[in-house]
Coordinates of C-alpha atoms in Angstrom, one line a residue:
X1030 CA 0.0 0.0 0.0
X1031 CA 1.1 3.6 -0.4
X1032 CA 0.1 6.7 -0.5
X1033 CA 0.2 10.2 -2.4
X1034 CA 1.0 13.3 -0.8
X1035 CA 0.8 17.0 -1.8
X1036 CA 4.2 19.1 -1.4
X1037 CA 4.2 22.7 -0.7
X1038 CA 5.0 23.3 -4.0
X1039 CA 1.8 21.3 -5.6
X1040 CA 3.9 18.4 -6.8
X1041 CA 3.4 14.7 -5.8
X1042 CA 5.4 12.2 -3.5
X1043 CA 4.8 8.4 -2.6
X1044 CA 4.6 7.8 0.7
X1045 CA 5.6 3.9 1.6
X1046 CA 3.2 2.3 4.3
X1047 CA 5.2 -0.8 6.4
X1048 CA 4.4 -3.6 9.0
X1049 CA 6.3 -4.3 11.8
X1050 CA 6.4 -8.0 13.1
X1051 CA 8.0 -8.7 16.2
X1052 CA 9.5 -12.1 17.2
X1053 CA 10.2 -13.3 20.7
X1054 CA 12.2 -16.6 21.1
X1055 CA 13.3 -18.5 24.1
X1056 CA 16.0 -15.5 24.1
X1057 CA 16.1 -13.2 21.6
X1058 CA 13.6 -10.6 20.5
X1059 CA 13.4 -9.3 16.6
X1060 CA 11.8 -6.5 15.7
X1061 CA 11.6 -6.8 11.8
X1062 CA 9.5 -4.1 9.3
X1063 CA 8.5 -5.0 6.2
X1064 CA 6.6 -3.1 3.8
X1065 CA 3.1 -4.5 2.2
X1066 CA 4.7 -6.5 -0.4
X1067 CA 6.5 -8.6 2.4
X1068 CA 9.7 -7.5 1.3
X1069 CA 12.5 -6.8 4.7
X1070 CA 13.4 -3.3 5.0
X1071 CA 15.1 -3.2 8.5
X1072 CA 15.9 -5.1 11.4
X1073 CA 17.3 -4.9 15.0
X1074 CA 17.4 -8.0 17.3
X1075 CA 18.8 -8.1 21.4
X1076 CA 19.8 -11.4 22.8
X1077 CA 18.1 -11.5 26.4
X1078 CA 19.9 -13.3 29.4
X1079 CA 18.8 -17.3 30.5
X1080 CA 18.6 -18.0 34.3
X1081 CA 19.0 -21.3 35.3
X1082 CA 18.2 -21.1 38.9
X1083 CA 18.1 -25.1 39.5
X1084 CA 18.6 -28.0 37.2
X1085 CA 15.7 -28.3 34.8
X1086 CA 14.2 -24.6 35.7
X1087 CA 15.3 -22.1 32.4
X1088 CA 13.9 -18.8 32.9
X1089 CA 14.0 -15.2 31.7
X1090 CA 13.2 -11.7 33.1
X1091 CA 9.6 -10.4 31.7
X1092 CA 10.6 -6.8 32.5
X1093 CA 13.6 -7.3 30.1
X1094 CA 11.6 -9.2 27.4
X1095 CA 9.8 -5.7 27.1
X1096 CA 12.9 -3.4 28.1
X1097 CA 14.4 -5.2 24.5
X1098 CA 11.5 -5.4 22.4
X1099 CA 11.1 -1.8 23.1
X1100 CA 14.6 -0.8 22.0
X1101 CA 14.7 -3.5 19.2
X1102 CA 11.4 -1.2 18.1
X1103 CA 13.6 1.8 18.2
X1104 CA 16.5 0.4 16.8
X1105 CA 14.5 -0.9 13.4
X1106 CA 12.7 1.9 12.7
X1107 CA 16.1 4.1 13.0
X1108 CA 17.8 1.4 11.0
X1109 CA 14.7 1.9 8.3
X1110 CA 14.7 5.3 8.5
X1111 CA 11.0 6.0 7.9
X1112 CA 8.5 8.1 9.9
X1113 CA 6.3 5.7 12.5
X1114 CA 3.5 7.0 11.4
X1115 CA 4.1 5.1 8.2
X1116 CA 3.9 2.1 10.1
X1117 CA -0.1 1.1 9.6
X1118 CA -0.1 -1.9 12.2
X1119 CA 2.1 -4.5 14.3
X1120 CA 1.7 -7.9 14.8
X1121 CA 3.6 -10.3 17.5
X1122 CA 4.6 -13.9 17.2
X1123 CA 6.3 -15.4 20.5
X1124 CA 7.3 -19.2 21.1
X1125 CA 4.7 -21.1 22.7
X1126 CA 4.1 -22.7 26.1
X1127 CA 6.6 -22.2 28.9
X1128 CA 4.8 -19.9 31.5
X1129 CA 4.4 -16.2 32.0
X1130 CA 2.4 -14.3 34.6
X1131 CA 1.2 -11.3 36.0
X1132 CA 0.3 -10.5 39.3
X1133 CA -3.1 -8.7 39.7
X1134 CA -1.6 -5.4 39.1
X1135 CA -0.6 -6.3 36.2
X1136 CA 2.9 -6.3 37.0
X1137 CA 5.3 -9.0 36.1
X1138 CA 5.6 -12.2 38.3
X1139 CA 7.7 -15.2 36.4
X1140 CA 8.9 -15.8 32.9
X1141 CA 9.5 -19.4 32.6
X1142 CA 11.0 -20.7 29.1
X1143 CA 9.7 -23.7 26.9
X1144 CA 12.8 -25.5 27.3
X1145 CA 12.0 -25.7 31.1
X1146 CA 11.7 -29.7 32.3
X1147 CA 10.9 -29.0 35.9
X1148 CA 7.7 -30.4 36.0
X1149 CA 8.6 -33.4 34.1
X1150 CA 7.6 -35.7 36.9
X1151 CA 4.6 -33.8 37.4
X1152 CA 3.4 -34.3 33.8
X1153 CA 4.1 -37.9 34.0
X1154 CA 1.7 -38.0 37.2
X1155 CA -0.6 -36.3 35.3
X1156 CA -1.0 -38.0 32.1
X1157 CA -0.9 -41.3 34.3
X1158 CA -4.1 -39.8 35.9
X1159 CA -6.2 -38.0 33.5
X1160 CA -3.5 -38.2 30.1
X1161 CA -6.4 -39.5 28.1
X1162 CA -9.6 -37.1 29.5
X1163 CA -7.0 -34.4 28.9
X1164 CA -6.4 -35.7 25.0
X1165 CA -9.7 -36.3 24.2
X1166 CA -10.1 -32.7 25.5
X1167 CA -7.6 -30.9 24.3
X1168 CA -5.9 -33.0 21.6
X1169 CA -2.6 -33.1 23.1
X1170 CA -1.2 -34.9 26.4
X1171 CA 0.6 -33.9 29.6
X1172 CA 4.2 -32.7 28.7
X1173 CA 6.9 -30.9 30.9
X1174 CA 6.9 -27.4 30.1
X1175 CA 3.4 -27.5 28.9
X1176 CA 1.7 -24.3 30.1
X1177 CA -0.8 -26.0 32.2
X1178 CA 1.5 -28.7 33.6
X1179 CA 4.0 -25.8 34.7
X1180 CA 1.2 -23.6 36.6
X1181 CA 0.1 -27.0 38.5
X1182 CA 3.7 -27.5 39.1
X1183 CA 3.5 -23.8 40.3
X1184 CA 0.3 -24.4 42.5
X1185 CA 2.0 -27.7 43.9
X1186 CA 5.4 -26.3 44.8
X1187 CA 5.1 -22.4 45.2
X1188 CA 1.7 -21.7 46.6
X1189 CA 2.9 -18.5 47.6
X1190 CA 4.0 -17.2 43.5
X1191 CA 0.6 -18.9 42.4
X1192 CA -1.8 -17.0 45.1
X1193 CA -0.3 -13.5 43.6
X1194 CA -1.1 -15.2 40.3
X1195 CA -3.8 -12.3 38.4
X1196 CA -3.2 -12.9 34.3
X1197 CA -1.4 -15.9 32.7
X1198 CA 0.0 -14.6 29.4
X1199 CA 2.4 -16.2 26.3
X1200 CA 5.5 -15.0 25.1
X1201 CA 3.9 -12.5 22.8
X1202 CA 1.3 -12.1 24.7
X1203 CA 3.6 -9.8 27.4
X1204 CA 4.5 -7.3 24.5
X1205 CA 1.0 -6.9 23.4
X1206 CA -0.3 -6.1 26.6
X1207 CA 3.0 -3.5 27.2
X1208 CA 2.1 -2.2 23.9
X1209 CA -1.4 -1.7 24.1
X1210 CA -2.4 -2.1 27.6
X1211 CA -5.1 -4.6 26.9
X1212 CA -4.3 -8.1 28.8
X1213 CA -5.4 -10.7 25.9
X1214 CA -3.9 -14.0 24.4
X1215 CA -5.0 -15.5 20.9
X1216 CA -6.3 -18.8 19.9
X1217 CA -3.2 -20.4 18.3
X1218 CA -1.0 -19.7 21.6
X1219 CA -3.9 -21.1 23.5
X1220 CA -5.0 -24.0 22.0
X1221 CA -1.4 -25.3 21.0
X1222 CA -0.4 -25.1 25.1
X1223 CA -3.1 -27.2 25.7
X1224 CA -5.9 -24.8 27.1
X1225 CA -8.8 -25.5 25.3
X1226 CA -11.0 -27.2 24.0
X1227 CA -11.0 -28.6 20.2
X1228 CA -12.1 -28.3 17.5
X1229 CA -13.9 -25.4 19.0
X1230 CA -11.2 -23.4 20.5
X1231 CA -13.5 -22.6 23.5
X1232 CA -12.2 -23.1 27.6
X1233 CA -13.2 -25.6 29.4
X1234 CA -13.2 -25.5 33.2
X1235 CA -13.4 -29.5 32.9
X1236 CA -9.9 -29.5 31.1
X1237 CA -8.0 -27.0 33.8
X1238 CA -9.8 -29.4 36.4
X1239 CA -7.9 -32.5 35.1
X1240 CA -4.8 -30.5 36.0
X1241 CA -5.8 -30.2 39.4
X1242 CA -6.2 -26.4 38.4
X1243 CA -10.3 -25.7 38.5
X1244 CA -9.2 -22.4 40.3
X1245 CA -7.4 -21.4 37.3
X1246 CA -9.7 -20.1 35.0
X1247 CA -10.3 -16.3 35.6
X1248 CA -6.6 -16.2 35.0
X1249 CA -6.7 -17.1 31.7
X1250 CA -7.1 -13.9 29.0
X1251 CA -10.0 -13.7 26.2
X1252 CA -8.7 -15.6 23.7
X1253 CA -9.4 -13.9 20.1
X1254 CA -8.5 -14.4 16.7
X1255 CA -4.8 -13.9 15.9
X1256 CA -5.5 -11.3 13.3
X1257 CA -8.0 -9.7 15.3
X1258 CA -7.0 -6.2 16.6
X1259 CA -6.6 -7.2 20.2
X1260 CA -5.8 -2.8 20.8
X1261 CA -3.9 0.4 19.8
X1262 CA -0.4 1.3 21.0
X1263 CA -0.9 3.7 23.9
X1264 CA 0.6 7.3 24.5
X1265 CA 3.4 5.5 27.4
X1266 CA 4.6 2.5 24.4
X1267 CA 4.6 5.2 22.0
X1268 CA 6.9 7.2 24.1
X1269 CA 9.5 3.8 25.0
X1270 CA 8.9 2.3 21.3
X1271 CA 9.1 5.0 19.2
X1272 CA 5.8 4.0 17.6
X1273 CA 3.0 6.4 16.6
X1274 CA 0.3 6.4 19.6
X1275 CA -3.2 4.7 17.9
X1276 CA -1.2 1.9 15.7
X1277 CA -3.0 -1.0 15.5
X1278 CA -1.9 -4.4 17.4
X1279 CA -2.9 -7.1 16.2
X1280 CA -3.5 -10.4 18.7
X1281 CA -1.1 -12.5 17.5
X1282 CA 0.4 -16.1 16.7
X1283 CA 2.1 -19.1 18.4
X1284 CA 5.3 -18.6 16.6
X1285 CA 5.2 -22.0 14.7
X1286 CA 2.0 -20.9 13.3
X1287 CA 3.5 -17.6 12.0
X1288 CA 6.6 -19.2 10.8
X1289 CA 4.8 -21.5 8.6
X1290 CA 3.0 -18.6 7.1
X1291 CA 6.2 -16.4 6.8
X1292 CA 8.0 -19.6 5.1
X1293 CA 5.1 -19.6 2.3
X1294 CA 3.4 -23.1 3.6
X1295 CA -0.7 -22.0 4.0
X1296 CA -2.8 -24.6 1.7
X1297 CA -4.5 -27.5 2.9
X1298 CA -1.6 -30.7 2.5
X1299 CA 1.4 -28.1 2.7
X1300 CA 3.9 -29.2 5.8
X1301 CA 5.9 -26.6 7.1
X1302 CA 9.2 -28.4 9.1
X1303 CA 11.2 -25.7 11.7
X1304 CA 15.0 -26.3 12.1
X1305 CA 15.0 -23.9 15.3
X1306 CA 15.7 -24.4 19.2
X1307 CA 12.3 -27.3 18.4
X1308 CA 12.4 -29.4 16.2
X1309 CA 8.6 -28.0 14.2
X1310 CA 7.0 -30.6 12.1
X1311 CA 3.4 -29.4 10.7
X1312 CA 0.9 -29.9 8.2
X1313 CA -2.0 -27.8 7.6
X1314 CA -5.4 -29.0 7.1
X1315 CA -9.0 -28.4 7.3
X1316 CA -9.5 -30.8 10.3
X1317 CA -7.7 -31.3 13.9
X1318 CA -5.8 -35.1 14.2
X1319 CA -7.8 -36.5 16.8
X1320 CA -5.1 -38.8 16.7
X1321 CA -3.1 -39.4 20.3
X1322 CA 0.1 -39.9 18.4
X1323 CA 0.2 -36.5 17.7
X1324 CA 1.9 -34.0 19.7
X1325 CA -0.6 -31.0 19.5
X1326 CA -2.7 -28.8 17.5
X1327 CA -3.4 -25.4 16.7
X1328 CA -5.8 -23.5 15.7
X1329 CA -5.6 -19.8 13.8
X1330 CA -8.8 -19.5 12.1
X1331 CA -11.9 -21.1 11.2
X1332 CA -11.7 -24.4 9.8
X1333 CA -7.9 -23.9 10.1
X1334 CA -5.4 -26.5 11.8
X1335 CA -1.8 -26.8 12.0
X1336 CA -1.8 -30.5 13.3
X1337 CA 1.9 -30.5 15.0
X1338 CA 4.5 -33.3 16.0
X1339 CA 7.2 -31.4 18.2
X1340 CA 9.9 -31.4 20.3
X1341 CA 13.3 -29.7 21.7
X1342 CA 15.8 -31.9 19.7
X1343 CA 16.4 -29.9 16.6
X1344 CA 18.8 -26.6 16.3
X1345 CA 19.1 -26.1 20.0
X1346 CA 21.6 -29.0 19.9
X1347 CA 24.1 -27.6 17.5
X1348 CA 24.0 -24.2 19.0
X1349 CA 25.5 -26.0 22.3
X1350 CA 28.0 -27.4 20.6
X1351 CA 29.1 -23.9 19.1
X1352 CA 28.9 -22.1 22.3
X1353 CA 30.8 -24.9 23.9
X1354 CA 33.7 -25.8 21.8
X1355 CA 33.5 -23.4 18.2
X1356 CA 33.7 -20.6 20.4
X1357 CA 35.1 -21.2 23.1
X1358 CA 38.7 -19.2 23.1
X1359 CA 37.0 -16.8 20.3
X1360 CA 39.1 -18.3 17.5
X1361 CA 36.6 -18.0 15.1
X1362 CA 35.0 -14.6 13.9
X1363 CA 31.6 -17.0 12.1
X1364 CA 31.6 -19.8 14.4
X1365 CA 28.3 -20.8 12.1
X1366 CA 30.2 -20.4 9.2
X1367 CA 33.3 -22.6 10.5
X1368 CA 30.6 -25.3 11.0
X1369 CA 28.9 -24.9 7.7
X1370 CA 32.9 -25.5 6.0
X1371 CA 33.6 -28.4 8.7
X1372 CA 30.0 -30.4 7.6
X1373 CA 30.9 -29.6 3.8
X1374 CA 34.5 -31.1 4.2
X1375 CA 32.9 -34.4 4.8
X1376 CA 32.1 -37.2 2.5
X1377 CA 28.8 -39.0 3.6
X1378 CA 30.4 -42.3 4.5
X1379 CA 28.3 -45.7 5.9
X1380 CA 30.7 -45.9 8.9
X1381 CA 29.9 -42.4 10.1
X1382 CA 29.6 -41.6 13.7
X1383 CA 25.5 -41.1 14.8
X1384 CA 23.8 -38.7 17.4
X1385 CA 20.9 -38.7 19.6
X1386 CA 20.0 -34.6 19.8
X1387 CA 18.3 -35.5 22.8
X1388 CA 20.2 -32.3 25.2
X1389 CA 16.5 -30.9 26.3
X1390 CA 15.2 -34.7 26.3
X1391 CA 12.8 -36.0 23.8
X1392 CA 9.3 -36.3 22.3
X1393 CA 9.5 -39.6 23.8
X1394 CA 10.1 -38.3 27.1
X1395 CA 12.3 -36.1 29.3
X1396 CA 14.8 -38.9 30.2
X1397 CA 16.2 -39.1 26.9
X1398 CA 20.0 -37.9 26.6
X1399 CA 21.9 -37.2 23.3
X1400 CA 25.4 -38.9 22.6
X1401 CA 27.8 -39.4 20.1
X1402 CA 27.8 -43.6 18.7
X1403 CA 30.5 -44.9 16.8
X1404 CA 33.3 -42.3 17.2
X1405 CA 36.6 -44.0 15.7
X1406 CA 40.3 -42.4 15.9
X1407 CA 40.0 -41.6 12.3
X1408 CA 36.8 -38.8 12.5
X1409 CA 37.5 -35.7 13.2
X1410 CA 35.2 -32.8 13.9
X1411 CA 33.5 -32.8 10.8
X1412 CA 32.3 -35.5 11.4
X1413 CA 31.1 -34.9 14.9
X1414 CA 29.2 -32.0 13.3
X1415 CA 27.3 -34.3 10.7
X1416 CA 26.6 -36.3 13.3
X1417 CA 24.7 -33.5 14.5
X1418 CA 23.1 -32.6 11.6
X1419 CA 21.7 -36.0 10.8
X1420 CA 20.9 -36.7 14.3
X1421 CA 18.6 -34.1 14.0
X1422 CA 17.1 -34.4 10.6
X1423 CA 16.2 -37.7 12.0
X1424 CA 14.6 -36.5 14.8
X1425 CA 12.5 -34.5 12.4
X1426 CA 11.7 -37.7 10.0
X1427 CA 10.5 -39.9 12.9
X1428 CA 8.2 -36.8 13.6
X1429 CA 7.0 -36.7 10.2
X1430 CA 6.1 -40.1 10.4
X1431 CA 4.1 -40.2 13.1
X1432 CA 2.1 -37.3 11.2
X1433 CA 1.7 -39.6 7.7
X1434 CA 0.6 -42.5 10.4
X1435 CA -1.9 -40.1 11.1
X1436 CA -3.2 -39.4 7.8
X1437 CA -1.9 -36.6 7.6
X1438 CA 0.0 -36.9 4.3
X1439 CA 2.4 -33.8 2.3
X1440 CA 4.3 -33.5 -0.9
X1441 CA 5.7 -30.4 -0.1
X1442 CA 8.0 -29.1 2.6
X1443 CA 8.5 -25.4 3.7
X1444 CA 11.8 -25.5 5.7
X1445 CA 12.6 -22.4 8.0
X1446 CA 14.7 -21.7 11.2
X1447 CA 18.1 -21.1 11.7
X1448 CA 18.7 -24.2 10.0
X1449 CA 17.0 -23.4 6.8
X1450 CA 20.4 -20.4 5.8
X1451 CA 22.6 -23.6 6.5
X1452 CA 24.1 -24.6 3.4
X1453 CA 23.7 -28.3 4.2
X1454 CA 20.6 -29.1 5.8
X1455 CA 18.2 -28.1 3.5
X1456 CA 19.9 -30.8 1.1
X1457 CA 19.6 -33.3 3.8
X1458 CA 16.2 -32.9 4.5
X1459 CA 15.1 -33.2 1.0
X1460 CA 17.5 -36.3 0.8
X1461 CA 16.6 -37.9 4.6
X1462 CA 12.3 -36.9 4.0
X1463 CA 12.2 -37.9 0.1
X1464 CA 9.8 -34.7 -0.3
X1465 CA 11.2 -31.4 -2.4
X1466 CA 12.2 -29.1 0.3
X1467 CA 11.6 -24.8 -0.5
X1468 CA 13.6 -22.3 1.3
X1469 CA 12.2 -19.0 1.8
X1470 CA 13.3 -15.6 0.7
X1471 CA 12.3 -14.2 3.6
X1472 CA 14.9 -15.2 6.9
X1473 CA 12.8 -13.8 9.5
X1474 CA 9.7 -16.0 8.6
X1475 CA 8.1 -15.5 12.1
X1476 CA 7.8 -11.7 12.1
X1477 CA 7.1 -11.9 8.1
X1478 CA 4.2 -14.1 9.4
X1479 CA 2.9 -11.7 12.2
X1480 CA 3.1 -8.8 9.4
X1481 CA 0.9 -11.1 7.2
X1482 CA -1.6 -11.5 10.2
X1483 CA -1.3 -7.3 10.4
X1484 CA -1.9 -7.3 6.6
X1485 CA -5.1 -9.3 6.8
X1486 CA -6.3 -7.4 9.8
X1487 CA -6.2 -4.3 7.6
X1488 CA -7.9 -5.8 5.0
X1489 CA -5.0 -5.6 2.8
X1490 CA -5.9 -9.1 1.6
X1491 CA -9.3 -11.0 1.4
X1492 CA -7.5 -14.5 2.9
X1493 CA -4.5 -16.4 4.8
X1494 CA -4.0 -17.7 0.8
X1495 CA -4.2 -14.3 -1.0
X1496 CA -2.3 -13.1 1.9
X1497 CA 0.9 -15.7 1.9
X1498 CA 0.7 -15.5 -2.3
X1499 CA 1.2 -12.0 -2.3
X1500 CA 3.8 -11.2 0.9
X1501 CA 6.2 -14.2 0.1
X1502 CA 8.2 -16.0 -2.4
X1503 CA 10.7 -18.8 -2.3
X1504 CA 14.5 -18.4 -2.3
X1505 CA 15.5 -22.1 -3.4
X1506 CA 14.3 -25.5 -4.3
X1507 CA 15.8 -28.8 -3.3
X1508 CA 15.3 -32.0 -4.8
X1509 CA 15.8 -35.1 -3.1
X1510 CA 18.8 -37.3 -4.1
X1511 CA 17.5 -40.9 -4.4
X1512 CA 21.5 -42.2 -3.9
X1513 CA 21.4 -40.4 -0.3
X1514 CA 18.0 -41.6 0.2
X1515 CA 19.2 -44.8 0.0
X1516 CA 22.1 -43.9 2.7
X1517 CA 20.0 -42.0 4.3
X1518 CA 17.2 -44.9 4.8
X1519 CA 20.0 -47.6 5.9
X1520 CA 21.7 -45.4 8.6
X1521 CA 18.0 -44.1 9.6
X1522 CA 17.6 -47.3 10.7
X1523 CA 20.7 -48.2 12.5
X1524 CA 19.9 -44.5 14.9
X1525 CA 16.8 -46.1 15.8
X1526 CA 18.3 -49.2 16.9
X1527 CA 20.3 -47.2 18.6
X1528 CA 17.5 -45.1 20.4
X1529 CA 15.6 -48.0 21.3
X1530 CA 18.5 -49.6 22.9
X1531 CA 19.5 -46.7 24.7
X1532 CA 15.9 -46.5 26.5
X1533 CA 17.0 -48.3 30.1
X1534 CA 19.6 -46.6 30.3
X1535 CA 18.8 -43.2 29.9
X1536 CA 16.1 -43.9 32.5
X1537 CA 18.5 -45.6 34.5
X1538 CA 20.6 -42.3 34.4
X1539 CA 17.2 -40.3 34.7
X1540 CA 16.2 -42.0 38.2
X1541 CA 19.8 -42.0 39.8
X1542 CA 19.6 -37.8 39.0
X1543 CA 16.8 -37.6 41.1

């Protein structure tokens, strides 16, 4: 969209109108503006600081989360150079489940992180207890940092946190309500932490009850759609954002969801697969699995499901391994880039090492470890790394199995994350998943996805389709090898052997930690 203008002087200028889509991982917070065509025009990100108070508890500040999106705000539209009141709306996209509350002043009480596995024992007592009321329920079973598993954990073990306890809010969810005052949560965030009922996308004082929580409710925001304009930036965000007071926010997405739309994956039978700190594995359809085998669903519109098999075993492990050994002594100014050379120096060999990327324990439970296999004199780090990168493509493939078991079938896979700019894994997962694999254009697929949600609440486009047709486009195509396939399918194998045989013992190692 833009606009003309009158000068002074009676001639004509074109005015450029922009989104802005803001991002908050597990850490870092991107603001990203794009103008209406989807097209990146700035972009400022801050890394926030990880507490790990005890083992299993990751946590963040919530004052911080909005101290940097406010001067990642700044910092883009500096960087863009354009006037905010050019910018006609904001969405947010946030990562899902962990825990975040306010107290009933609406100040902020704990941030807790979705790689948390405190209440991994508590999850297992709970889906022992009411697992299957809950699935039937909510499509998706007790897990450890589940949202409603971590405020019964909360309930259970700090009564005194949980009794100041006035809002419970998402990732996202904590900016929109700093931006625009209004306390609210979306339907995507809501239903994919387990907190609804679905298909309808309704709560259900039943479903908190089977958590032991049938206080709980009047905690929980409205939930509305997540391009529904959930309020307008106010005087006192205008004044720490740089924003124009009266911009419209719009509610907001689960950022699996919005990555999926940013990556270009919107049509019924498109799968959209996320190589970030999880391992996302989704397909879109008409319909929600009401299958157990599948790890969750979300919801982001009518009649539309992103049926999801996930877990904390893809990216999250690599980017250990470069802050523990690439960078440790600083000797290399692109630790990514160093890795990207390492893999490349390697010729795919049957005798290759393996790797469980099991650091943050598996879909298959929070006892799972990850491990190097097969490690002989004559590998060297390169091979360690591939490890790595197989492990997890893997991981991914056993997920995108359970989804076909499911009938939930794809030809056609959007790949994004910080693992989609590697100049490997793309190639592998087109080779490892037999299914042509498209890379986006766009990097920041989350925010680009929020912006889209902005777009549509502006009525910029008449649907999701019209939406994701117009505001992205693909960067590169991969098409599987059917060589590596081969390899791929043979060693595939073997690392399952391997993961089934490690099963006593990690549980072995699991119960003499506790």
């Amino acid at each position: 969209m833009t606009a003309r203008t009158e000068t002074p002087h009676g001639t004509s200028t074109i005015v450029a109108s922009y989104l802005l889509g803001l991002d908050a991982g597990n850490t870092v917070i991107k603001a990203v503006l794009f103008d209406t065509s989807g097209r990146q025009v700035a972009l400022h990100a801050l890394d926030g600081a990880t507490h790990k108070p005890l083992p299993g508890m990751v946590e963040r500040s919530v004052p911080e989360l909005w101290e940097n999106a406010s001067a990642a705000i700044r910092g883009c539209l500096q960087r863009a150079g354009v006037s905010s009141a050019d910018v006609l709306a904001v969405g947010c996209a946030g990562h899902g489940n962990g825990l975040y509350l306010l107290d009933k002043s609406g100040a902020a009480l704990l941030g807790i992180q979705s790689l948390d596995s405190r209440a991994a024992a508590l999850a297992s007592e709970i889906d022992a207890a009411s697992g299957d009321a809950i699935q039937v329920i909510s499509l998706q079973r007790p897990w450890p940092a589940q949202t409603p598993v971590l405020l019964a954990w909360l309930k259970r073990h700090r009564p005194e946190i949980y009794a100041k306890a006035g809002t419970l809010l998402f990732a996202k969810d904590v900016l929109t309500s700093r931006l625009t005052g209004a306390r609210v949560s979306d339907i995507s965030d809501m239903t994919g932490a387990g907190l609804m009922r679905l298909p309808e996308a309704s709560h259900d004082s039943g479903l908190l009850s089977l958590y032991g929580l049938e206080d709980a409710l009047p905690l929980l925001p409205p939930a509305i759609e997540p391009s529904a304009i959930a309020g307008h930036v106010t005087a006192e965000a205008a004044q720490a954002t740089g924003l124009s007071a009266g911009t419209p926010v719009i509610g907001g997405y689960f950022d699996v969801v919005s990555s999926a739309l940013g990556s270009g994956a919107v049509k019924q039978g498109d799968a959209s697969i996320v190589v970030g700190s999880w391992s996302i594995n989704q397909v879109f359809a008409p319909r929600a699995a009401a299958d157990r085998r599948v790890f969750m669903v979300s919801k982001f519109g009518a009649g539309r499901f992103l049926n999801m098999e996930n877990s904390a075993t893809s990216a999250a492990n690599l980017e250990w391994y470069v802050r523990e050994f690439i960078e440790r002594g600083s000797h290399h100014a692109d630790p990514f880039g160093a890795v990207n050379a390492a893999v490349g120096s390697v010729r795919p060999a049957a005798g290759d090492p393996y790797f469980h990327p099991f650091l943050y324990g598996g879909r298959m439970g929070a006892h799972q470890r990850g491990g190097f296999y097969g490690i002989a004199g004559w590998h060297g780090e390169g091979h360690l790394l591939r490890a790595i990168f197989e492990g997890v493509m893997f991981e991914h493939r056993r997920h995108v199995e359970v989804l076909a078991e499911a009938g939930l079938g794809f030809d056609r896979v959007a790949l994004s994350g910080g693992g989609a700019r590697s100049a490997h894994w793309p190639q592998m997962f087109a080779d490892g998943l037999g299914r042509h694999v498209t890379v986006a254009e766009a990097t920041e697929t989350g925010a680009l996805g929020a912006a889209i949600g902005a777009a549509l609440a502006l009525g910029l486009h008449a649907d999701y389709e019209a939406a994701v047709a117009a505001m992205t486009q693909a960067r590169a195509w991969f098409a599987p090898d059917a060589g590596m396939r081969a390899h791929y399918d043979k060693r595939y194998e073997t690392w399952t052997r391997i993961t089934r045989a490690m099963e006593p013992v990690w549980r072995e190692m699991a119960g003499a930690a506790q």
